[in-house]
PDB file of C-alpha atoms and ligand atoms in Angstrom:
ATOM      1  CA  UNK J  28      41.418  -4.744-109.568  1.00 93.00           C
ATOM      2  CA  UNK J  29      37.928  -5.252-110.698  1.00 96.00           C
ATOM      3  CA  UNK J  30      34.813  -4.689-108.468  1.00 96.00           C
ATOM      4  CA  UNK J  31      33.790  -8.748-108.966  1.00 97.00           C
ATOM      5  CA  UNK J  32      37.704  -9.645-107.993  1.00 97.00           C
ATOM      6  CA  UNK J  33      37.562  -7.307-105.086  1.00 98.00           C
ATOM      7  CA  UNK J  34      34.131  -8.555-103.782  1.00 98.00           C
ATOM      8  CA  UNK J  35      35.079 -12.340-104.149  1.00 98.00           C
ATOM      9  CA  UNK J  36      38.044 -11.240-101.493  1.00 98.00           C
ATOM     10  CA  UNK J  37      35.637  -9.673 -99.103  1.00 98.00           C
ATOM     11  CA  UNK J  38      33.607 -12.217 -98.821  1.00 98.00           C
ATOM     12  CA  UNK J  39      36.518 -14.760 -98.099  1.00 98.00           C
ATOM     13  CA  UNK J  40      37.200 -12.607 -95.308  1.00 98.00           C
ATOM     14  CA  UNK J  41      34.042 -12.292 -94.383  1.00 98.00           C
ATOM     15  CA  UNK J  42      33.566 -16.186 -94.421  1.00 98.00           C
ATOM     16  CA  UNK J  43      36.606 -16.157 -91.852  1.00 98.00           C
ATOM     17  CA  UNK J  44      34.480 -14.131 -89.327  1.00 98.00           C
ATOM     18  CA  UNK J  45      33.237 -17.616 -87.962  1.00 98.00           C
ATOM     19  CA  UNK J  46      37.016 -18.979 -87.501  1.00 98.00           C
ATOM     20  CA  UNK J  47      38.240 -16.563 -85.724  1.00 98.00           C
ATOM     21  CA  UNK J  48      38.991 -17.143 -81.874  1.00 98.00           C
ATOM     22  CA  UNK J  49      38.140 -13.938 -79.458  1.00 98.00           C
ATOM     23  CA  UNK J  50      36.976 -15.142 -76.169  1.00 98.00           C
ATOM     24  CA  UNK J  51      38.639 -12.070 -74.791  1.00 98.00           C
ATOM     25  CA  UNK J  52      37.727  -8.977 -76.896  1.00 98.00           C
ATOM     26  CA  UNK J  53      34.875 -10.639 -78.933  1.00 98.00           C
ATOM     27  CA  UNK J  54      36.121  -8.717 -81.815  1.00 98.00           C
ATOM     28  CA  UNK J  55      36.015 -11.313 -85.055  1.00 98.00           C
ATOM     29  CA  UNK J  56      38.358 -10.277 -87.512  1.00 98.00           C
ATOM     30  CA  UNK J  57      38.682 -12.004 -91.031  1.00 98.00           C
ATOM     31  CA  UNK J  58      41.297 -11.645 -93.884  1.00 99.00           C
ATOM     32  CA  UNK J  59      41.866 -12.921 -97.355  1.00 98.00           C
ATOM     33  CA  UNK J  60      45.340 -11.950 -99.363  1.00 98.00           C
ATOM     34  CA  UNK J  61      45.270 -12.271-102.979  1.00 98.00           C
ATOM     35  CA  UNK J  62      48.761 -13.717-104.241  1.00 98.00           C
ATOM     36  CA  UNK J  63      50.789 -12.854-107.507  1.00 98.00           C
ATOM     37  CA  UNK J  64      49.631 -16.199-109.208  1.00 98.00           C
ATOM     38  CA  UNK J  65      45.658 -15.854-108.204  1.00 97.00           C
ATOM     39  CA  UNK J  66      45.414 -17.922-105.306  1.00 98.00           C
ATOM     40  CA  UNK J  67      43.951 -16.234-102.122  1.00 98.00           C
ATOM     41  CA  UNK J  68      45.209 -17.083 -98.155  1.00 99.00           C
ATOM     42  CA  UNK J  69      42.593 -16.241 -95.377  1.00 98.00           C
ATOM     43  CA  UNK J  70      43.378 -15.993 -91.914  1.00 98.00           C
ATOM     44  CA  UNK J  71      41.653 -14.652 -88.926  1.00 98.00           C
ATOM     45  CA  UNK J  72      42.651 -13.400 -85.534  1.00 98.00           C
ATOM     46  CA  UNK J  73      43.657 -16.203 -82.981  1.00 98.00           C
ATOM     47  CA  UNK J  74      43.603 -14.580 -79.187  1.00 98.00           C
ATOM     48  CA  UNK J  75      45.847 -15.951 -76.111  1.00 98.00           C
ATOM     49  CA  UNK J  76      45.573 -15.620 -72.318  1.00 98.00           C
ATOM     50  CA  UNK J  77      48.647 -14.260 -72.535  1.00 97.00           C
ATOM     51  CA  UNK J  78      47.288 -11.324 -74.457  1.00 94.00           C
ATOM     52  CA  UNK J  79      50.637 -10.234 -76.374  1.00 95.00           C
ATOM     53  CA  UNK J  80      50.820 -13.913 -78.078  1.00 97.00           C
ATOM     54  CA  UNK J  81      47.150 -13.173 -80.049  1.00 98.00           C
ATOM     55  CA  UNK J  82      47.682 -13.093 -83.793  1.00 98.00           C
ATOM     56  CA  UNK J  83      45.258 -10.350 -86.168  1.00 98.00           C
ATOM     57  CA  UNK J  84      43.984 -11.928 -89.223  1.00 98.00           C
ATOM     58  CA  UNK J  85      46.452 -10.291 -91.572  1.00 98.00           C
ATOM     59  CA  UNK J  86      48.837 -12.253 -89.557  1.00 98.00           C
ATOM     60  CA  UNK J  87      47.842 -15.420 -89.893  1.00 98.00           C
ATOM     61  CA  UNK J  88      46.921 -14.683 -93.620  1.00 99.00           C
ATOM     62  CA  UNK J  89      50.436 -13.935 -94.317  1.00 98.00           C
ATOM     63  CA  UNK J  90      52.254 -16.234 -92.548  1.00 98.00           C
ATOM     64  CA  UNK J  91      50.066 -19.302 -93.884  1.00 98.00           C
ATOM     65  CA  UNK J  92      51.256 -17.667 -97.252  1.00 98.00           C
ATOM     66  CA  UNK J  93      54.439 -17.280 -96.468  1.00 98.00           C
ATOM     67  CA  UNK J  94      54.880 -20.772 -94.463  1.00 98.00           C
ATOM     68  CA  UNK J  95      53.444 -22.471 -98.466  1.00 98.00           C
ATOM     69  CA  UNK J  96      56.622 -20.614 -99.795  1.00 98.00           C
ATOM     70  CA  UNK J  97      54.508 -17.530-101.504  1.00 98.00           C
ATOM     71  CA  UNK J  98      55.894 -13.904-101.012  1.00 98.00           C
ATOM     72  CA  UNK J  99      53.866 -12.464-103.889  1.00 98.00           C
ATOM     73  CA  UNK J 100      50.958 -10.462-103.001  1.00 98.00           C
ATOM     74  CA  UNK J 101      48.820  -8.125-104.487  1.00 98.00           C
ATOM     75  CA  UNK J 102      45.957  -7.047-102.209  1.00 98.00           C
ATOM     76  CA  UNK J 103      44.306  -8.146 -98.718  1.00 99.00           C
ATOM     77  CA  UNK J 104      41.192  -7.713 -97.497  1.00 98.00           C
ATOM     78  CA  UNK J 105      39.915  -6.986 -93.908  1.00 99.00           C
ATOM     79  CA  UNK J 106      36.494  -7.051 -92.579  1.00 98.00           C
ATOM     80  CA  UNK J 107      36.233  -7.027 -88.790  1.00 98.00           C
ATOM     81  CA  UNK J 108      34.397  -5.931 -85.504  1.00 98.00           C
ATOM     82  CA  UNK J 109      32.661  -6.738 -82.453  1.00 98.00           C
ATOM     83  CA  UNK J 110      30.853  -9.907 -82.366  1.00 98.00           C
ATOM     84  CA  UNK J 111      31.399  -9.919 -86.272  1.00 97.00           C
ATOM     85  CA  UNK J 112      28.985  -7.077 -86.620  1.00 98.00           C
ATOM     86  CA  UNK J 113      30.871  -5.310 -89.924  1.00 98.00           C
ATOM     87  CA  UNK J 114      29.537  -1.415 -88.482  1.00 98.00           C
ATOM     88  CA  UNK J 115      33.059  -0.089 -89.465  1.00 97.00           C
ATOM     89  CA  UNK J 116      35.761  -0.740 -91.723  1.00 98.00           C
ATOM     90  CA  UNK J 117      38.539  -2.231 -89.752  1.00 96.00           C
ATOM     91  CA  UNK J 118      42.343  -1.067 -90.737  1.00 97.00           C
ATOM     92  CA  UNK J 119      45.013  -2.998 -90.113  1.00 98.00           C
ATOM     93  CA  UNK J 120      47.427  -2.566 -86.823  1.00 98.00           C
ATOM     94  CA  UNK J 121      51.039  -1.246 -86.586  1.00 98.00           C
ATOM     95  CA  UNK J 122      52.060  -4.643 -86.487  1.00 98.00           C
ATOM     96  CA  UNK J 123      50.596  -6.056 -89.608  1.00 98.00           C
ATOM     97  CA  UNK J 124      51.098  -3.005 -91.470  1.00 98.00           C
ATOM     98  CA  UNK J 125      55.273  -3.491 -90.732  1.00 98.00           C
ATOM     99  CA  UNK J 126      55.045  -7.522 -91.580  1.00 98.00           C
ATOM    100  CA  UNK J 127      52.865  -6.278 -94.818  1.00 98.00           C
ATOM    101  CA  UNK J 128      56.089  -3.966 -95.387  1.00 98.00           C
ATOM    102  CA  UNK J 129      58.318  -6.963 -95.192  1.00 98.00           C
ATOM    103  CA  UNK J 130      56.359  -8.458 -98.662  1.00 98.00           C
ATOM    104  CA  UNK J 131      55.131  -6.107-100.377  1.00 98.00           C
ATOM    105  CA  UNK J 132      55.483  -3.180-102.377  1.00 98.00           C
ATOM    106  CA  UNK J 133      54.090  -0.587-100.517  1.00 98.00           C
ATOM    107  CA  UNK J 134      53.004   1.532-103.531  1.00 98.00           C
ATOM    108  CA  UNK J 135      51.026  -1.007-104.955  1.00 98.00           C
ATOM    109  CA  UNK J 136      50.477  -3.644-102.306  1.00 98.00           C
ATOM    110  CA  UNK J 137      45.894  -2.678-101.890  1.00 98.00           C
ATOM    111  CA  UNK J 138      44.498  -2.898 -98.815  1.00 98.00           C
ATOM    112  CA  UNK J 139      40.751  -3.110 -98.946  1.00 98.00           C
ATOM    113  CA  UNK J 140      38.781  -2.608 -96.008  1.00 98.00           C
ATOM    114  CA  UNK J 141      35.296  -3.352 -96.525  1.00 98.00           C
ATOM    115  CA  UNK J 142      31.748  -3.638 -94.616  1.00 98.00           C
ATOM    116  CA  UNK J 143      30.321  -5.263 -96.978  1.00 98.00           C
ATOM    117  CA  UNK J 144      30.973  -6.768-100.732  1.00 98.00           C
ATOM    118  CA  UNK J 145      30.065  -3.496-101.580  1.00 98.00           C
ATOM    119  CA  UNK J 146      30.815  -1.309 -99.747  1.00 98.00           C
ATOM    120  CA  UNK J 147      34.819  -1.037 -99.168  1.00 98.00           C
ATOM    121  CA  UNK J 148      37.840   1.638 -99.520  1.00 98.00           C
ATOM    122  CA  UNK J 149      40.861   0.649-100.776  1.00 98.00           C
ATOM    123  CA  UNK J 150      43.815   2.204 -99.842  1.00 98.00           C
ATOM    124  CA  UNK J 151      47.777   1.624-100.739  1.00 98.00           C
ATOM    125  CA  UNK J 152      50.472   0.327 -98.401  1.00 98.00           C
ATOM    126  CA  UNK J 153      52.746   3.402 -98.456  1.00 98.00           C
ATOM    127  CA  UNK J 154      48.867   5.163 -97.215  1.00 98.00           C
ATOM    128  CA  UNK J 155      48.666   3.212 -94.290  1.00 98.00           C
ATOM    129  CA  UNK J 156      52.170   3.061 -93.636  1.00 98.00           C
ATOM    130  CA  UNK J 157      54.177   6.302 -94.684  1.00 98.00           C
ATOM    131  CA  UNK J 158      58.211   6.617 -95.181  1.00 97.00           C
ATOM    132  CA  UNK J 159      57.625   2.513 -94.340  1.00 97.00           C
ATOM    133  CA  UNK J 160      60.985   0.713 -93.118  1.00 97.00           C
ATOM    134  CA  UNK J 161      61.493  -1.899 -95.136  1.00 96.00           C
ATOM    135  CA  UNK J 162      64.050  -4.885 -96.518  1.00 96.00           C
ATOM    136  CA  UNK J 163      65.518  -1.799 -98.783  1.00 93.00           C
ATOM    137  CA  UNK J 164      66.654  -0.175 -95.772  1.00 95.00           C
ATOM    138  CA  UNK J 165      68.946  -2.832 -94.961  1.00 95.00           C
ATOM    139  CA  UNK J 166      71.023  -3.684 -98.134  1.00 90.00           C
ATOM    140  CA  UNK J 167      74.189  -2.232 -98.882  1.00 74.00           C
ATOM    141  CA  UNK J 168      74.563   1.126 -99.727  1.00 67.00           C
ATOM    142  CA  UNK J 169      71.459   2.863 -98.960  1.00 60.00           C
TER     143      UNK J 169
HETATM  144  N1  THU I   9      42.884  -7.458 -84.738  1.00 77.41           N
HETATM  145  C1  THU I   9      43.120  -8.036 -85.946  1.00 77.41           C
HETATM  146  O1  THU I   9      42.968  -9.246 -86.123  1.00 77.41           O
HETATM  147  N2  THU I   9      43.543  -7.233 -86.967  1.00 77.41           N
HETATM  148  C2  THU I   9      43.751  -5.890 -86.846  1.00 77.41           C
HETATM  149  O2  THU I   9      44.296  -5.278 -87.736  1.00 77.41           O
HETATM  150  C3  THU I   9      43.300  -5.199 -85.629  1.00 77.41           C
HETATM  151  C4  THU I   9      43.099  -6.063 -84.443  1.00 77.41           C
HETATM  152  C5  THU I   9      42.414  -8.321 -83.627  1.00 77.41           C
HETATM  153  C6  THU I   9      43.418  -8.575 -82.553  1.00 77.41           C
HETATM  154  C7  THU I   9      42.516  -8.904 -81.385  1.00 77.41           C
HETATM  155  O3  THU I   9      42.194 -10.276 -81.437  1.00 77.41           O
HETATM  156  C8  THU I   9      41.258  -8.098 -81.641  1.00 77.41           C
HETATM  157  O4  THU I   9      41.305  -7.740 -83.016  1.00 77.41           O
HETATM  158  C9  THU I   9      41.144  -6.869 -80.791  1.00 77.41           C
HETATM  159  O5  THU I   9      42.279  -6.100 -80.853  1.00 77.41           O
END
C-alpha cells in the first residue's frame, strides 16, 4: 500500500474515536477496513452492561462489511486508547483476529496499527495470528 492510502485509513479510524461508546472502560477504539474494490467500512467499539455483549471496532467494521454483502478485504486500521488519547498502538483482540481469519487471507490481509497518520506498523494476519484456524480447515480432505 502506499503511505497516502495508508494514512487516509488512519485517519478514518481515527475520525471513529468520537463514535465509539465506552462508558465502562473509557477506552475509544476506531477502525477503518479497506475492501477489494476501494471502498473503506469503519466501525468502533460499542460496550454493554452486560460486559461480554461489547463489540471492538474491528467488529463492527467487519460485520457492517460483511452485512453490505463484501468479503473482500485488504487491510484495516486500528487506532485506540484511553479516553481516545492514541499513546500506544492498539492490536487487535483474540476475537477479532479469529473473525479477521474467517475473511481474509492471512498472509496478505495488513493490519496497521497506528498513533498517528504517521506514525503506524503494519503487520500481516498470519503475524498476529500464527498456524490461524480457518474456513480451509474445514473442507474436505484436509
Ligand atoms: N477493544 C476494541 O474495540 N478492539 C480491540 O482490539 C481491543 C479492545 C475495545 C473493547 C472494549 O470496549 C475496550 O476496547 C476495552 O477492552
Amino acid at each position: 500500500m502506499e503511505k497516502e492510502e495508508i494514512s487516509g485509513l488512519i485517519r478514518q479510524a481515527i475520525a471513529m474515536l468520537d463514535k465509539a461508546y465506552v462508558p465502562y472502560s473509557h477506552h475509544r477504539v476506531g477502525a477503518a477496513l479497506l475492501t477489494g474494490s476501494g471502498s473503506v467500512y469503519t466501525g468502533c467499539n460499542i460496550e454493554n452492561a452486560g460486559l461480554t455483549a461489547t463489540n471492538c471496532a474491528e467488529r463492527t467494521a467487519f460485520f457492517k462489511a460483511v452485512s453490505d454483502g463484501v468479503r473482500d478485504f485488504r487491510a484495516i486500521a486500528i487506532v485506540g486508547g484511553l479516553n481516545g488519547v492514541l499513546r500506544n498502538y492498539c492490536a487487535p483482540c483474540g476475537v477479532c483476529r479469529q473473525v479477521m481469519m474467517e475473511f481474509c487471507d492471512p498472509e496478505t490481509f495488513l493490519i496497521i496499527t497506528a498513533k498517528s497518520p504517521t506514525d503506524y506498523r503494519i503487520h500481516t494476519l498470519a503475524q498476529y495470528l500464527p498456524d490461524g484456524f480457518g474456513p480451509a480447515d474445514l473442507r474436505a480432505g484436509t
